[in-house]
């Protein structure tokens, strides 16, 4: 059972870093720090968008319009933190019998 919880925790940790990379990449792209016409940059941008947008889209629909500020990644990071805390502090001790 520990292996399952560790695998879920690792997947959530990897997704957290992908989410952070997506936010940073979008800032670099928006401020023209990186070349938008580079094929590698476009590939990375497309990958990060395809991985994060399906999860962020429902959060964006619920949040009020804040102008140009998108706080949906922050909300998702808080949700991931909550899930990881719940998993290790509540669910795992009950399942492990401790």
Coordinates of N, CA, C and O in Angstrom, one line a residue:
X1 N 0.8 -1.2 0.0 CA 0.0 0.0 0.0 C 0.9 1.3 0.0 O 0.5 2.3 -0.6
X2 N 2.0 1.2 0.7 CA 2.9 2.3 0.7 C 3.4 2.7 -0.7 O 3.5 3.9 -1.0
X3 N 3.7 1.7 -1.5 CA 4.1 1.9 -2.9 C 3.1 2.7 -3.7 O 3.4 3.6 -4.5
X4 N 1.8 2.4 -3.5 CA 0.8 3.1 -4.2 C 0.7 4.6 -3.8 O 0.6 5.5 -4.6
X5 N 0.8 4.8 -2.5 CA 0.8 6.2 -2.0 C 2.0 7.0 -2.4 O 1.9 8.1 -2.8
X6 N 3.2 6.3 -2.5 CA 4.4 7.0 -2.9 C 4.3 7.3 -4.4 O 4.8 8.4 -4.9
X7 N 3.7 6.4 -5.2 CA 3.5 6.6 -6.6 C 2.6 7.8 -6.9 O 2.9 8.7 -7.7
X8 N 1.5 7.9 -6.2 CA 0.5 9.0 -6.3 C 1.2 10.3 -5.9 O 1.1 11.3 -6.6
X9 N 1.9 10.2 -4.8 CA 2.7 11.4 -4.3 C 3.7 11.9 -5.4 O 3.8 13.1 -5.6
X10 N 4.4 11.0 -6.0 CA 5.4 11.3 -7.0 C 4.7 11.9 -8.2 O 5.2 12.9 -8.8
X11 N 3.6 11.4 -8.7 CA 2.9 11.9 -9.8 C 2.4 13.3 -9.5 O 2.5 14.2 -10.4
X12 N 1.9 13.6 -8.3 CA 1.4 14.9 -7.9 C 2.6 15.9 -7.8 O 2.5 17.0 -8.2
X13 N 3.7 15.4 -7.4 CA 4.9 16.2 -7.3 C 5.4 16.6 -8.7 O 5.7 17.8 -9.0
X14 N 5.4 15.7 -9.6 CA 5.9 15.9 -11.0 C 4.9 16.9 -11.6 O 5.3 17.9 -12.3
X15 N 3.6 16.7 -11.4 CA 2.6 17.6 -12.0 C 2.7 19.0 -11.4 O 2.5 20.0 -12.1
X16 N 3.1 19.1 -10.2 CA 3.4 20.5 -9.6 C 4.5 21.2 -10.3 O 4.4 22.4 -10.6
X17 N 5.6 20.5 -10.6 CA 6.7 21.1 -11.3 C 6.3 21.4 -12.7 O 6.8 22.5 -13.3
X18 N 5.5 20.6 -13.4 CA 5.0 20.9 -14.7 C 4.2 22.2 -14.7 O 4.3 23.0 -15.6
X19 N 3.3 22.3 -13.7 CA 2.5 23.5 -13.6 C 3.3 24.7 -13.3 O 3.0 25.8 -14.0
X20 N 4.3 24.7 -12.5 CA 5.2 25.8 -12.3 C 6.0 26.1 -13.6 O 6.1 27.3 -14.0
X21 N 6.5 25.1 -14.3 CA 7.1 25.4 -15.6 C 6.2 26.0 -16.6 O 6.6 26.9 -17.3
X22 N 5.0 25.6 -16.6 CA 4.0 26.2 -17.5 C 3.8 27.6 -17.2 O 3.7 28.5 -18.2
X23 N 3.6 28.0 -16.0 CA 3.4 29.4 -15.6 C 4.6 30.2 -16.0 O 4.5 31.3 -16.6
X24 N 5.8 29.8 -15.6 CA 7.0 30.5 -16.0 C 7.2 30.6 -17.5 O 7.5 31.7 -18.0
X25 N 7.0 29.6 -18.2 CA 7.1 29.6 -19.6 C 6.1 30.5 -20.3 O 6.4 31.3 -21.2
X26 N 4.9 30.6 -19.7 CA 3.9 31.5 -20.3 C 4.3 33.0 -20.0 O 4.1 33.8 -20.9
X27 N 4.9 33.3 -18.9 CA 5.4 34.6 -18.6 C 6.6 35.0 -19.6 O 6.6 36.1 -20.2
X28 N 7.5 34.0 -19.8 CA 8.6 34.3 -20.7 C 8.1 34.5 -22.1 O 8.6 35.3 -22.9
X29 N 7.1 33.7 -22.5 CA 6.5 33.8 -23.8 C 5.7 35.1 -24.0 O 5.8 35.8 -25.0
X30 N 5.0 35.6 -23.0 CA 4.2 36.8 -23.0 C 5.1 38.0 -23.1 O 4.7 39.0 -23.7
X31 N 6.3 38.0 -22.4 CA 7.1 39.2 -22.4 C 8.2 39.1 -23.5 O 9.2 39.8 -23.4
X32 N 8.1 38.2 -24.4 CA 9.0 38.0 -25.6 C 10.5 37.8 -25.1 O 11.4 38.2 -25.8
X33 N 10.6 37.1 -24.0 CA 12.0 36.7 -23.6 C 12.5 35.5 -24.4 O 13.7 35.5 -24.7
X34 N 11.6 34.7 -24.8 CA 12.0 33.5 -25.6 C 11.4 33.7 -27.0 O 10.4 34.4 -27.2
X35 N 12.1 33.1 -28.0 CA 11.7 33.3 -29.4 C 10.4 32.5 -29.7 O 10.5 31.2 -29.7
X36 N 9.3 33.1 -30.0 CA 8.1 32.4 -30.2 C 8.1 31.7 -31.5 O 7.2 30.8 -31.8
X37 N 9.0 31.9 -32.4 CA 9.1 31.3 -33.7 C 10.0 30.1 -33.7 O 10.0 29.4 -34.8
X38 N 10.6 29.8 -32.6 CA 11.5 28.6 -32.5 C 10.6 27.3 -32.4 O 9.7 27.3 -31.6
X39 N 11.0 26.3 -33.2 CA 10.2 25.1 -33.2 C 10.2 24.4 -31.8 O 9.2 23.9 -31.3
X40 N 11.4 24.4 -31.1 CA 11.5 23.7 -29.8 C 10.6 24.5 -28.8 O 9.9 23.8 -28.0
X41 N 10.7 25.8 -28.8 CA 9.9 26.6 -27.9 C 8.4 26.3 -28.1 O 7.6 26.1 -27.2
X42 N 8.0 26.2 -29.4 CA 6.6 25.9 -29.7 C 6.2 24.5 -29.2 O 5.1 24.3 -28.7
X43 N 7.1 23.6 -29.4 CA 6.8 22.2 -28.9 C 6.6 22.2 -27.4 O 5.7 21.5 -26.9
X44 N 7.5 22.8 -26.7 CA 7.4 22.9 -25.2 C 6.2 23.6 -24.8 O 5.4 23.1 -23.9
X45 N 5.9 24.7 -25.4 CA 4.7 25.4 -25.1 C 3.4 24.6 -25.3 O 2.5 24.6 -24.5
X46 N 3.4 23.9 -26.4 CA 2.2 23.1 -26.8 C 2.1 21.9 -25.8 O 1.0 21.6 -25.3
X47 N 3.2 21.3 -25.4 CA 3.2 20.2 -24.4 C 2.6 20.7 -23.1 O 1.7 20.1 -22.5
X48 N 3.2 21.8 -22.6 CA 2.8 22.3 -21.3 C 1.3 22.8 -21.3 O 0.6 22.5 -20.3
X49 N 0.9 23.4 -22.4 CA -0.5 23.8 -22.5 C -1.4 22.5 -22.5 O -2.4 22.5 -21.8
X50 N -1.1 21.5 -23.3 CA -1.9 20.3 -23.4 C -2.0 19.5 -22.0 O -3.0 18.9 -21.7
X51 N -0.9 19.6 -21.3 CA -0.9 18.9 -20.0 C -1.6 19.6 -18.9 O -2.3 19.0 -18.0
X52 N -1.5 21.0 -18.9 CA -2.1 21.7 -17.8 C -3.5 22.3 -18.0 O -4.3 22.4 -17.1
X53 N -3.8 22.7 -19.3 CA -5.0 23.3 -19.6 C -6.3 22.5 -19.2 O -7.3 23.1 -18.7
X54 N -6.3 21.2 -19.5 CA -7.6 20.5 -19.2 C -7.9 20.5 -17.7 O -9.1 20.5 -17.3
X55 N -6.9 20.7 -16.8 CA -7.2 20.7 -15.4 C -7.4 22.2 -14.9 O -8.3 22.4 -14.0
X56 N -6.8 23.1 -15.6 CA -7.0 24.5 -15.2 C -8.3 25.1 -15.7 O -8.8 26.0 -15.1
X57 N -8.8 24.6 -16.9 CA -10.0 25.2 -17.5 C -11.2 25.2 -16.6 O -11.9 26.2 -16.4
X58 N -11.5 24.1 -15.8 CA -12.7 24.2 -14.9 C -12.5 25.2 -13.8 O -13.4 25.8 -13.3
X59 N -11.2 25.3 -13.3 CA -10.9 26.3 -12.3 C -11.1 27.7 -12.8 O -11.7 28.5 -12.1
X60 N -10.7 27.9 -14.0 CA -10.9 29.3 -14.6 C -12.3 29.6 -14.8 O -12.7 30.8 -14.7
X61 N -13.2 28.6 -15.1 CA -14.6 28.9 -15.3 C -15.3 29.4 -14.0 O -16.2 30.1 -14.0
X62 N -14.8 28.8 -12.8 CA -15.4 29.2 -11.5 C -14.9 30.5 -11.0 O -15.6 31.2 -10.4
X63 N -13.6 30.8 -11.3 CA -13.0 32.0 -10.7 C -13.6 33.3 -11.4 O -13.9 33.3 -12.6
X64 N -13.7 34.4 -10.6 CA -14.1 35.6 -11.3 C -13.1 36.2 -12.2 O -11.9 35.9 -12.0
X65 N -13.5 37.1 -13.1 CA -12.5 37.7 -14.0 C -11.7 38.7 -13.2 O -12.2 39.7 -12.6
X66 N -10.4 38.5 -13.2 CA -9.5 39.4 -12.5 C -8.7 40.2 -13.5 O -7.5 40.6 -13.2
X67 N -9.2 40.5 -14.7 CA -8.4 41.2 -15.7 C -7.4 40.3 -16.3 O -7.7 39.2 -16.8
X68 N -6.2 40.7 -16.4 CA -5.1 39.9 -17.0 C -4.4 39.0 -16.1 O -3.5 38.3 -16.5
X69 N -4.9 38.8 -14.8 CA -4.2 38.0 -13.9 C -4.9 36.6 -13.8 O -6.1 36.5 -13.6
X70 N -4.1 35.6 -14.0 CA -4.7 34.2 -13.9 C -4.2 33.5 -12.7 O -3.0 33.2 -12.6
X71 N -5.0 33.4 -11.7 CA -4.6 32.7 -10.4 C -5.0 31.2 -10.4 O -4.8 30.6 -9.4
X72 N -5.5 30.7 -11.5 CA -5.9 29.3 -11.5 C -4.7 28.4 -11.2 O -4.9 27.4 -10.5
X73 N -3.4 28.6 -11.6 CA -2.4 27.7 -11.2 C -2.1 27.7 -9.7 O -1.8 26.7 -9.1
X74 N -2.3 28.9 -9.1 CA -2.1 28.9 -7.6 C -3.2 28.1 -6.9 O -2.9 27.4 -6.0
X75 N -4.4 28.2 -7.4 CA -5.5 27.5 -6.8 C -5.3 26.0 -7.0 O -5.5 25.2 -6.1
X76 N -4.8 25.6 -8.2 CA -4.5 24.2 -8.4 C -3.3 23.7 -7.5 O -3.4 22.6 -7.0
X77 N -2.3 24.5 -7.4 CA -1.2 24.1 -6.4 C -1.7 23.9 -5.0 O -1.3 23.0 -4.3
X78 N -2.7 24.8 -4.6 CA -3.3 24.6 -3.2 C -4.1 23.3 -3.2 O -4.0 22.6 -2.1
X79 N -4.8 23.0 -4.2 CA -5.6 21.8 -4.3 C -4.6 20.5 -4.2 O -4.9 19.6 -3.4
X80 N -3.5 20.6 -4.9 CA -2.6 19.5 -4.9 C -2.0 19.4 -3.5 O -1.8 18.3 -3.0
X81 N -1.6 20.5 -2.9 CA -1.1 20.5 -1.5 C -2.1 19.8 -0.6 O -1.7 19.0 0.3
X82 N -3.3 20.2 -0.7 CA -4.4 19.7 0.1 C -4.5 18.2 -0.1 O -4.6 17.4 0.9
X83 N -4.5 17.7 -1.3 CA -4.6 16.3 -1.6 C -3.4 15.5 -1.0 O -3.6 14.4 -0.4
X84 N -2.2 16.0 -1.2 CA -1.1 15.4 -0.6 C -1.1 15.3 0.9 O -0.8 14.3 1.5
X85 N -1.5 16.4 1.5 CA -1.7 16.4 3.0 C -2.7 15.5 3.5 O -2.5 14.7 4.4
X86 N -3.9 15.5 2.8 CA -4.9 14.6 3.2 C -4.5 13.1 3.0 O -4.8 12.3 3.9
X87 N -3.8 12.8 1.9 CA -3.4 11.5 1.7 C -2.4 11.0 2.8 O -2.6 9.9 3.3
X88 N -1.4 11.8 3.1 CA -0.4 11.3 4.1 C -0.8 11.4 5.5 O -0.4 10.6 6.4
X89 N -1.6 12.4 5.8 CA -1.9 12.7 7.3 C -3.2 12.0 7.7 O -3.5 11.9 8.9
X90 N -4.1 11.7 6.8 CA -5.4 11.2 7.1 C -5.7 9.8 6.6 O -5.9 8.8 7.3
X91 N -5.5 9.6 5.2 CA -5.9 8.4 4.6 C -4.9 7.3 4.8 O -5.2 6.2 5.2
X92 N -3.6 7.6 4.6 CA -2.6 6.6 4.8 C -2.5 6.0 6.2 O -2.4 4.8 6.4
X93 N -2.5 6.8 7.3 CA -2.5 6.2 8.6 C -3.7 5.3 8.9 O -3.6 4.3 9.6
X94 N -4.9 5.6 8.3 CA -6.0 4.8 8.5 C -5.8 3.4 7.8 O -6.2 2.4 8.3
X95 N -5.3 3.5 6.6 CA -5.1 2.3 5.8 C -4.0 1.4 6.3 O -4.1 0.2 6.3
X96 N -2.9 2.1 6.8 CA -1.7 1.4 7.3 C -2.0 0.8 8.7 O -1.2 0.0 9.2
X97 N -3.0 1.3 9.3 CA -3.4 0.8 10.7 C -2.6 1.4 11.8 O -2.4 0.9 12.9
X98 N -2.1 2.6 11.5 CA -1.3 3.3 12.5 C -1.9 4.4 13.1 O -2.5 5.1 13.5

